[in-house]
Structures are given as C-alpha cells and as structure tokens.
C-alpha cells in the first residue's frame, strides 16, 4: 500500500482529494491542513494538522509519515490578497513550496504541485504546456517562482496547472464563480459579469482525478489539467442560470476595465489539455456535466 500526503486538505481541491482517496485499496491518505479537519466524514483516512509555512512542521510530518507522494494544494489562493500582502503571499506560495520540495527531495518523495493559468499574461489562449509564462499579478509571480522551485528538484515531480476551479465542499473558505452566480440569481440580484476574459473552467472533481492520475502514473513534468470548454465568465453565468432555471436577464455584460480590483487578471487563458489526455488518460466532464455533478451534490446537502 502506498501513502499519499495532501496539503491544504480543507480547501476545495483538498476535500475533493479526500473524497477520491479515502478508503482506497491501493493508497493510504494522510490529509493535512491548518488547524481542525473540516472534512465532514472522518473515516477512511488520517488527518494531521500541518501549517506549510512552518519548515520544522513540514520536516517532522514528512519524516513521521514517510509518504510515497505529496500532493501540494495549499496556497494563498486569493489573488487580491496576494497583491496587498506580498510578504504573506511569498511565505505561503514560495517559501513553503521550498520547504516541501526540500523535505521531499531529502526522502525521495514524489511531489505533485498545483499551479495556475495566472502565470500567463492573457495575450493568447488556449495555452499549451510549452507557452511562455509572463505573470501580471503578484499571485501569478509567486506561483511561477514556486514552479521554478519544483522544477529544480533532484527527484521526480509534476506540476499541474489549472483554471477557474468550481465545485462545492463543506465549510468552504471561499466561493467560486458557479456558486456565486447561483447564489446571487437566487436572491434576484443583478450581477455584472465580464465577457472579455476567456477560461476553461475546471470541475474540482476533475482536478482531483488529474492529481490522482499524475501520482498513480508517476508522471514527470508539466500538465494542463482543466475543463475542455473555452468560455467567458459571462457565458459561464448564462449556462449556470439556464441549468438551474434562474433568471438570466439579471446577468449584465461587463468589460474587465470597469472592475477596480487590486490584482490584474489575464484576459485570455484557457488550456489545451491534449497532453494530459494522452499521457495520463485524463477525461474531464463537459461544463454542463460539471453543473450536473454540482447539482447532484447540492441535493444531498
Ligand atoms: N481555485 C482556483 O480557481 C484555482 C485556479 C488555478 C490554480 N489553483 C491552485 O490550486 C490549488 C488548490 O486551490 P483550491 O481551489 O483548492 O484553493 P482553496 O479552496 O483556497 O484551498 C487552499 C487551502 O490552502 C490552505 N492553506 C492556506 N495556508 C495554509 C497553511 N499555512 N498551511 C496549510 N494549509 C494552508 C487553506 O486553508 P484555510 O481553508 O484554513 O484557509 C485552504 O484550505 C492552489 O495551489 C491554487 O493556487 C486554484
């Protein structure tokens, strides 16, 4: 039996990884996060508190549990917070990655690291793994530095880049576009949604499966793991309204320039996912199928 240790297990991806890996006959799961475990059903895996910003804790936990693989999901994921708190962003998104990479290298542990489309400048898309990063936000810069740390490892690693993840888990620390649109339209609120940005939105379950496939296949290198449908946030909102039978006339088109946000967002990203399909057997849901997965889970809440 092999052991996989997940960081950030309270997050959206972290909890979907717990869904996928708990009780697995081939893998033991060690789920780790800051503070208390927020995953609801605490059977079929072990939870250990791990603050990734603490290098002694990282060393200690990896030496006690000796995992075969680490899936590193934890990060400062709020793009605007990274813009206003450079030191905090460096701590979580860069320094902590160095602690984890060093601790993995010391013990020959395979590392899967999560990265983002925000390492690109948004001038072209959809992007392949070979396109040149050029971040336009502090978050993007920090995630690119993290990629460089992982790529310098002596041992085996994979970097999974993803885009605009959506889904639902319990006790979420932040929302995502589909839930935001659905909640606002249910409250009959008018929403302004940009139609000059392009993304390939990713169902959180598909991203978790991508992580699992990378570990299971001992994949080496960079992989784009996202949905396959290229949509604007406005399109996403329209599809979401239609799917949940909500009033789409409340959705207003907006231009990115009308939003005053601390961090710049790339206009055009989205990923070509052929490499992950070919090498890992990755097969994401369509965006519509993803909405159905989410709707089925909402019925159970
Ligand atoms: N979501 C997206 O649209 C998106 C897009 C591209 C790339 N990504 C990347 O995908 C990965 C997973 O994202 P996600 O959507 O699952 O994000 P998320 O829901 O925000 O989860 C991130 C988790 O990291 C945890 N964390 C923060 N600081 C920590 C620390 N010091 N020690 C341990 N855990 C800590 C957070 O804990 P708390 O819950 O306690 O705050 C949170 O649960 C990230 O690396 C992100 O950069 C995400």
Tab-separated table of C-alpha atoms and ligand atoms in Angstrom:
chain	number	residue	atom	x	y	z
A	1	UNK	CA	0.000	0.000	0.000
A	2	UNK	CA	1.370	3.446	-0.926
A	3	UNK	CA	0.829	6.597	1.094
A	4	UNK	CA	-0.230	9.952	-0.367
A	5	UNK	CA	0.005	13.070	1.796
A	6	UNK	CA	-2.184	16.013	0.755
A	7	UNK	CA	-1.555	19.587	1.942
A	8	UNK	CA	-4.447	22.066	2.229
A	9	UNK	CA	-6.990	19.261	2.715
A	10	UNK	CA	-9.642	21.721	3.983
A	11	UNK	CA	-9.688	23.536	0.638
A	12	UNK	CA	-11.860	22.882	-2.413
A	13	UNK	CA	-9.370	20.607	-4.156
A	14	UNK	CA	-8.143	19.170	-0.838
A	15	UNK	CA	-11.612	17.945	0.130
A	16	UNK	CA	-12.250	16.506	-3.341
A	17	UNK	CA	-8.973	14.593	-2.986
A	18	UNK	CA	-10.221	13.220	0.321
A	19	UNK	CA	-13.471	12.151	-1.422
A	20	UNK	CA	-11.413	10.377	-4.065
A	21	UNK	CA	-8.699	8.774	-1.941
A	22	UNK	CA	-10.336	7.859	1.375
A	23	UNK	CA	-10.846	4.160	1.802
A	24	UNK	CA	-8.846	3.451	-1.401
A	25	UNK	CA	-7.479	-0.115	-1.516
A	26	UNK	CA	-4.207	0.933	-3.165
A	27	UNK	CA	-3.399	4.162	-1.318
A	28	UNK	CA	-3.386	5.388	2.301
A	29	UNK	CA	-4.387	9.029	2.620
A	30	UNK	CA	-2.794	11.426	5.089
A	31	UNK	CA	-4.858	14.616	4.839
A	32	UNK	CA	-3.164	17.709	6.281
A	33	UNK	CA	-4.335	21.295	6.791
A	34	UNK	CA	-4.102	24.250	9.159
A	35	UNK	CA	-5.962	23.682	12.420
A	36	UNK	CA	-9.055	21.465	12.624
A	37	UNK	CA	-10.133	18.976	9.957
A	38	UNK	CA	-13.195	20.455	8.164
A	39	UNK	CA	-13.979	17.339	6.099
A	40	UNK	CA	-17.330	16.021	7.355
A	41	UNK	CA	-16.964	12.214	7.362
A	42	UNK	CA	-13.739	11.449	9.183
A	43	UNK	CA	-13.385	7.756	8.260
A	44	UNK	CA	-11.045	6.021	5.818
A	45	UNK	CA	-8.089	8.416	6.154
A	46	UNK	CA	-5.840	10.011	8.749
A	47	UNK	CA	-5.879	13.739	9.464
A	48	UNK	CA	-2.817	15.573	10.774
A	49	UNK	CA	-2.552	19.310	11.344
A	50	UNK	CA	0.216	20.837	9.193
A	51	UNK	CA	0.995	24.521	8.677
A	52	UNK	CA	3.031	24.563	5.465
A	53	UNK	CA	4.632	27.875	6.466
A	54	UNK	CA	6.404	26.127	9.339
A	55	UNK	CA	9.514	24.347	7.984
A	56	UNK	CA	10.079	22.317	11.174
A	57	UNK	CA	6.496	21.013	10.999
A	58	UNK	CA	6.879	20.122	7.321
A	59	UNK	CA	10.086	18.185	8.113
A	60	UNK	CA	8.528	16.481	11.133
A	61	UNK	CA	5.309	15.358	9.437
A	62	UNK	CA	7.099	14.049	6.340
A	63	UNK	CA	9.621	12.161	8.450
A	64	UNK	CA	6.903	10.590	10.630
A	65	UNK	CA	4.534	9.525	7.828
A	66	UNK	CA	7.127	8.912	5.066
A	67	UNK	CA	4.622	9.270	2.198
A	68	UNK	CA	5.422	7.943	-1.279
A	69	UNK	CA	3.853	11.067	-2.777
A	70	UNK	CA	2.825	14.561	-1.688
A	71	UNK	CA	0.041	16.470	-3.471
A	72	UNK	CA	0.635	20.109	-2.584
A	73	UNK	CA	-2.645	22.049	-2.903
A	74	UNK	CA	-2.295	24.576	-0.046
A	75	UNK	CA	-1.597	28.156	-1.073
A	76	UNK	CA	-2.687	31.751	-0.670
A	77	UNK	CA	-5.317	31.456	-3.415
A	78	UNK	CA	-6.952	34.883	-3.091
A	79	UNK	CA	-5.370	36.835	-5.934
A	80	UNK	CA	-6.217	40.277	-4.493
A	81	UNK	CA	-4.911	39.311	-1.035
A	82	UNK	CA	-1.584	38.372	-2.652
A	83	UNK	CA	-1.444	41.824	-4.252
A	84	UNK	CA	-1.917	43.578	-0.887
A	85	UNK	CA	0.138	41.162	1.257
A	86	UNK	CA	3.337	40.387	-0.644
A	87	UNK	CA	5.115	39.010	2.424
A	88	UNK	CA	2.262	36.640	3.304
A	89	UNK	CA	1.981	35.533	-0.311
A	90	UNK	CA	5.746	34.849	-0.515
A	91	UNK	CA	5.546	32.877	2.719
A	92	UNK	CA	2.776	30.526	1.533
A	93	UNK	CA	3.240	30.386	-2.216
A	94	UNK	CA	7.026	30.445	-2.497
A	95	UNK	CA	8.900	29.721	0.752
A	96	UNK	CA	6.546	26.925	1.830
A	97	UNK	CA	6.993	25.271	-1.577
A	98	UNK	CA	10.754	25.311	-0.976
A	99	UNK	CA	10.256	23.637	2.442
A	100	UNK	CA	8.066	20.947	0.870
A	101	UNK	CA	10.345	20.418	-2.146
A	102	UNK	CA	13.424	20.108	0.130
A	103	UNK	CA	11.670	17.699	2.502
A	104	UNK	CA	10.517	15.596	-0.483
A	105	UNK	CA	13.964	15.581	-2.112
A	106	UNK	CA	15.617	14.505	1.139
A	107	UNK	CA	13.410	11.390	1.251
A	108	UNK	CA	12.939	10.729	-2.474
A	109	UNK	CA	9.222	11.542	-2.249
A	110	UNK	CA	7.312	12.237	-5.472
A	111	UNK	CA	5.777	15.764	-5.478
A	112	UNK	CA	2.691	16.911	-7.369
A	113	UNK	CA	2.398	20.682	-7.179
A	114	UNK	CA	-0.657	22.772	-8.137
A	115	UNK	CA	-0.180	25.809	-10.368
A	116	UNK	CA	-2.319	28.227	-12.324
A	117	UNK	CA	-3.179	29.911	-15.629
A	118	UNK	CA	-2.402	33.211	-13.833
A	119	UNK	CA	1.311	32.671	-14.585
A	120	UNK	CA	0.426	33.891	-18.126
A	121	UNK	CA	-0.177	37.453	-19.319
A	122	UNK	CA	-3.517	36.774	-21.041
A	123	UNK	CA	-2.444	37.870	-24.501
A	124	UNK	CA	-3.097	34.444	-26.030
A	125	UNK	CA	-5.051	31.315	-25.298
A	126	UNK	CA	-5.834	28.495	-25.052
A	127	UNK	CA	-2.295	27.725	-23.865
A	128	UNK	CA	-0.154	24.615	-24.062
A	129	UNK	CA	2.439	23.475	-21.513
A	130	UNK	CA	5.144	24.969	-23.770
A	131	UNK	CA	3.820	28.535	-23.793
A	132	UNK	CA	5.991	31.111	-22.041
A	133	UNK	CA	4.797	32.341	-18.621
A	134	UNK	CA	4.687	36.101	-18.048
A	135	UNK	CA	2.667	36.869	-14.895
A	136	UNK	CA	0.846	40.193	-14.472
A	137	UNK	CA	-0.109	39.834	-10.776
A	138	UNK	CA	1.813	39.130	-7.585
A	139	UNK	CA	-0.122	35.851	-7.201
A	140	UNK	CA	0.964	34.818	-10.713
A	141	UNK	CA	4.582	35.768	-9.954
A	142	UNK	CA	4.540	33.772	-6.719
A	143	UNK	CA	3.114	30.681	-8.421
A	144	UNK	CA	5.719	30.945	-11.205
A	145	UNK	CA	8.529	31.144	-8.609
A	146	UNK	CA	7.023	28.038	-6.988
A	147	UNK	CA	7.093	26.215	-10.325
A	148	UNK	CA	10.780	27.083	-10.690
A	149	UNK	CA	11.490	25.623	-7.225
A	150	UNK	CA	9.694	22.378	-8.112
A	151	UNK	CA	11.458	22.142	-11.482
A	152	UNK	CA	14.830	22.397	-9.735
A	153	UNK	CA	14.134	19.304	-7.611
A	154	UNK	CA	16.504	16.362	-7.843
A	155	UNK	CA	13.697	13.821	-7.527
A	156	UNK	CA	10.527	13.241	-9.534
A	157	UNK	CA	7.812	15.900	-9.705
A	158	UNK	CA	4.783	17.012	-11.642
A	159	UNK	CA	3.272	20.495	-11.921
A	160	UNK	CA	-0.450	20.531	-12.647
A	161	UNK	CA	-1.680	23.879	-13.945
A	162	UNK	CA	-5.378	24.537	-13.615
A	163	UNK	CA	-8.020	27.203	-14.366
A	164	UNK	CA	-11.043	28.678	-12.529
A	165	UNK	CA	-11.986	25.708	-10.353
A	166	UNK	CA	-15.647	25.251	-9.371
A	167	UNK	CA	-17.432	22.858	-7.056
A	168	UNK	CA	-18.819	22.567	-3.577
A	169	UNK	CA	-17.383	21.160	-0.342
A	170	UNK	CA	-18.310	21.649	3.291
A	171	UNK	CA	-17.287	24.762	5.228
A	172	UNK	CA	-15.583	26.457	2.259
A	173	UNK	CA	-13.106	29.254	2.957
A	174	UNK	CA	-14.062	30.937	-0.341
A	175	UNK	CA	-16.697	30.724	-3.054
A	176	UNK	CA	-16.277	30.147	-6.783
A	177	UNK	CA	-17.910	31.504	-9.923
A	178	UNK	CA	-20.713	28.961	-10.300
A	179	UNK	CA	-21.822	29.187	-6.660
A	180	UNK	CA	-21.529	32.982	-6.731
A	181	UNK	CA	-23.743	33.270	-9.829
A	182	UNK	CA	-26.264	30.761	-8.486
A	183	UNK	CA	-26.494	32.402	-5.038
A	184	UNK	CA	-26.914	35.909	-6.436
A	185	UNK	CA	-29.545	34.945	-9.012
A	186	UNK	CA	-31.467	33.008	-6.373
A	187	UNK	CA	-31.584	36.248	-4.371
A	188	UNK	CA	-32.778	38.067	-7.533
A	189	UNK	CA	-29.692	40.276	-7.541
A	190	UNK	CA	-28.385	41.877	-10.727
A	191	UNK	CA	-24.811	40.764	-11.444
A	192	UNK	CA	-22.214	42.240	-13.754
A	193	UNK	CA	-20.032	39.560	-15.345
A	194	UNK	CA	-17.084	40.106	-17.658
A	195	UNK	CA	-17.278	38.931	-21.241
A	196	UNK	CA	-13.745	39.813	-22.344
A	197	UNK	CA	-11.904	37.114	-20.364
A	198	UNK	CA	-11.602	33.519	-21.587
A	199	UNK	CA	-11.170	30.458	-19.388
A	200	UNK	CA	-11.559	26.671	-19.435
A	201	UNK	CA	-13.399	26.251	-16.100
A	202	UNK	CA	-12.472	23.133	-14.148
A	203	UNK	CA	-14.735	20.895	-12.114
A	204	UNK	CA	-12.977	20.287	-8.771
A	205	UNK	CA	-13.591	16.521	-9.114
A	206	UNK	CA	-11.774	16.510	-12.469
A	207	UNK	CA	-8.803	18.328	-10.948
A	208	UNK	CA	-8.662	15.803	-8.096
A	209	UNK	CA	-8.713	12.997	-10.672
A	210	UNK	CA	-5.883	14.715	-12.570
A	211	UNK	CA	-3.796	14.789	-9.368
A	212	UNK	CA	-4.528	11.129	-8.711
A	213	UNK	CA	-3.604	10.122	-12.279
A	214	UNK	CA	-0.314	12.052	-12.084
A	215	UNK	CA	0.642	10.268	-8.854
A	216	UNK	CA	-0.607	6.860	-9.984
A	217	UNK	CA	1.318	7.104	-13.255
A	218	UNK	CA	4.362	8.653	-11.597
A	219	UNK	CA	4.144	11.365	-14.262
A	220	UNK	CA	7.085	13.723	-14.730
A	221	UNK	CA	6.744	17.315	-15.963
A	222	UNK	CA	4.104	19.984	-16.507
A	223	UNK	CA	0.479	19.108	-17.275
A	224	UNK	CA	-2.519	21.298	-18.056
A	225	UNK	CA	-5.455	19.967	-16.016
A	226	UNK	CA	-8.632	21.938	-16.717
A	227	UNK	CA	-12.027	21.635	-18.345
A	228	UNK	CA	-12.161	21.480	-22.141
A	229	UNK	CA	-14.801	24.169	-22.812
A	230	UNK	CA	-13.485	27.674	-23.562
A	231	UNK	CA	-15.962	30.156	-22.031
A	232	UNK	CA	-16.111	33.735	-20.790
A	233	UNK	CA	-17.308	34.321	-17.222
A	234	UNK	CA	-20.436	35.811	-18.845
A	235	UNK	CA	-21.015	32.528	-20.749
A	236	UNK	CA	-20.449	30.604	-17.517
A	237	UNK	CA	-23.075	32.746	-15.787
A	238	UNK	CA	-25.543	32.244	-18.655
A	239	UNK	CA	-25.085	28.447	-18.654
A	240	UNK	CA	-25.407	28.370	-14.861
A	241	UNK	CA	-28.643	30.412	-14.945
A	242	UNK	CA	-30.142	28.182	-17.632
A	243	UNK	CA	-29.117	24.963	-15.916
A	244	UNK	CA	-30.598	25.956	-12.557
A	245	UNK	CA	-33.680	27.626	-14.170
A	246	UNK	CA	-32.740	31.059	-12.808
A	247	UNK	CA	-33.448	34.478	-14.324
A	248	UNK	CA	-30.655	35.111	-16.863
A	249	UNK	CA	-31.925	38.647	-17.518
A	250	UNK	CA	-30.299	39.618	-14.189
A	251	UNK	CA	-26.865	38.978	-15.749
A	252	UNK	CA	-25.275	42.074	-17.288
A	253	UNK	CA	-22.246	42.006	-19.575
A	254	UNK	CA	-19.247	43.936	-18.312
A	255	UNK	CA	-15.795	44.842	-19.540
A	256	UNK	CA	-12.754	43.944	-17.385
A	257	UNK	CA	-11.724	47.605	-17.372
A	258	UNK	CA	-14.900	48.523	-15.431
A	259	UNK	CA	-13.769	46.452	-12.412
A	260	UNK	CA	-11.381	48.066	-9.964
A	261	UNK	CA	-9.595	45.081	-8.405
A	262	UNK	CA	-6.179	45.229	-6.708
A	263	UNK	CA	-4.714	42.477	-8.917
A	264	UNK	CA	-4.812	42.397	-12.718
A	265	UNK	CA	-6.373	39.287	-14.307
A	266	UNK	CA	-5.127	37.866	-17.612
A	267	UNK	CA	-7.701	38.377	-20.382
A	268	UNK	CA	-7.295	35.239	-22.415
A	269	UNK	CA	-6.109	31.958	-20.891
A	270	UNK	CA	-7.741	28.522	-21.049
A	271	UNK	CA	-5.746	25.379	-21.597
A	272	UNK	CA	-5.123	22.819	-24.298
A	273	UNK	CA	-5.362	19.544	-22.371
A	274	UNK	CA	-4.197	17.084	-25.050
A	275	UNK	CA	-1.002	16.142	-23.163
A	276	UNK	CA	-2.920	15.161	-20.012
A	277	UNK	CA	-5.448	13.205	-22.083
A	278	UNK	CA	-2.695	11.371	-23.944
A	279	UNK	CA	-0.209	10.704	-21.115
A	280	UNK	CA	-2.498	10.418	-18.081
A	281	UNK	CA	-5.818	9.296	-19.571
A	282	UNK	CA	-7.389	12.481	-18.170
A	283	UNK	CA	-11.001	12.913	-19.373
A	284	UNK	CA	-12.784	15.910	-17.855
A	285	UNK	CA	-16.540	16.402	-17.763
A	286	UNK	CA	-18.059	18.979	-20.116
A	287	UNK	CA	-19.055	22.218	-18.349
A	288	UNK	CA	-22.738	21.147	-18.470
A	289	UNK	CA	-21.904	17.737	-16.990
A	290	UNK	CA	-19.937	19.519	-14.265
A	291	UNK	CA	-23.014	21.573	-13.376
A	292	UNK	CA	-24.964	18.322	-13.080
A	293	UNK	CA	-22.328	16.862	-10.706
A	294	UNK	CA	-22.614	20.004	-8.578
A	295	UNK	CA	-26.432	19.957	-8.679
A	296	UNK	CA	-26.487	16.318	-7.514
A	297	UNK	CA	-24.251	17.235	-4.560
A	298	UNK	CA	-26.406	20.235	-3.657
A	299	UNK	CA	-29.425	17.911	-3.400
A	300	UNK	CA	-27.577	15.938	-0.718
A	301	UNK	CA	-26.729	18.989	1.415
B	1	LIG	N1	-9.438	27.696	-7.295
B	1	LIG	C1	-8.988	28.070	-8.477
B	1	LIG	O1	-9.729	28.646	-9.296
B	1	LIG	C2	-7.554	27.787	-8.860
B	1	LIG	C3	-7.125	28.155	-10.147
B	1	LIG	C4	-5.796	27.899	-10.501
B	1	LIG	C5	-4.942	27.298	-9.598
B	1	LIG	N2	-5.382	26.952	-8.366
B	1	LIG	C6	-4.433	26.321	-7.419
B	1	LIG	O2	-4.986	25.087	-6.995
B	1	LIG	C7	-4.614	24.840	-5.644
B	1	LIG	C8	-5.840	24.467	-4.821
B	1	LIG	O3	-6.772	25.529	-4.863
B	1	LIG	P1	-8.183	25.468	-4.159
B	1	LIG	O4	-9.184	25.948	-5.132
B	1	LIG	O5	-8.386	24.152	-3.509
B	1	LIG	O6	-7.978	26.599	-3.073
B	1	LIG	P2	-8.637	26.808	-1.623
B	1	LIG	O7	-10.001	26.220	-1.599
B	1	LIG	O8	-8.438	28.243	-1.312
B	1	LIG	O9	-7.703	25.907	-0.712
B	1	LIG	C9	-6.415	26.286	-0.336
B	1	LIG	C10	-6.215	25.760	1.045
B	1	LIG	O10	-4.885	26.081	1.477
B	1	LIG	C11	-4.977	26.216	2.857
B	1	LIG	N3	-3.848	26.884	3.458
B	1	LIG	C12	-3.540	28.195	3.410
B	1	LIG	N4	-2.451	28.445	4.132
B	1	LIG	C13	-2.081	27.263	4.702
B	1	LIG	C14	-1.044	26.877	5.578
B	1	LIG	N5	-0.157	27.771	6.056
B	1	LIG	N6	-0.934	25.579	5.932
B	1	LIG	C15	-1.830	24.683	5.479
B	1	LIG	N7	-2.846	24.991	4.661
B	1	LIG	C16	-2.964	26.269	4.274
B	1	LIG	C17	-6.253	26.980	3.103
B	1	LIG	O11	-6.649	26.789	4.442
B	1	LIG	P3	-7.902	27.549	5.098
B	1	LIG	O12	-9.115	26.896	4.459
B	1	LIG	O13	-7.753	27.206	6.530
B	1	LIG	O14	-7.756	28.969	4.759
B	1	LIG	C18	-7.190	26.362	2.076
B	1	LIG	O15	-7.991	25.353	2.650
B	1	LIG	C19	-3.870	26.076	-5.161
B	1	LIG	O16	-2.491	25.808	-5.193
B	1	LIG	C20	-4.229	27.137	-6.182
B	1	LIG	O17	-3.199	28.092	-6.317
B	1	LIG	C21	-6.681	27.177	-7.978
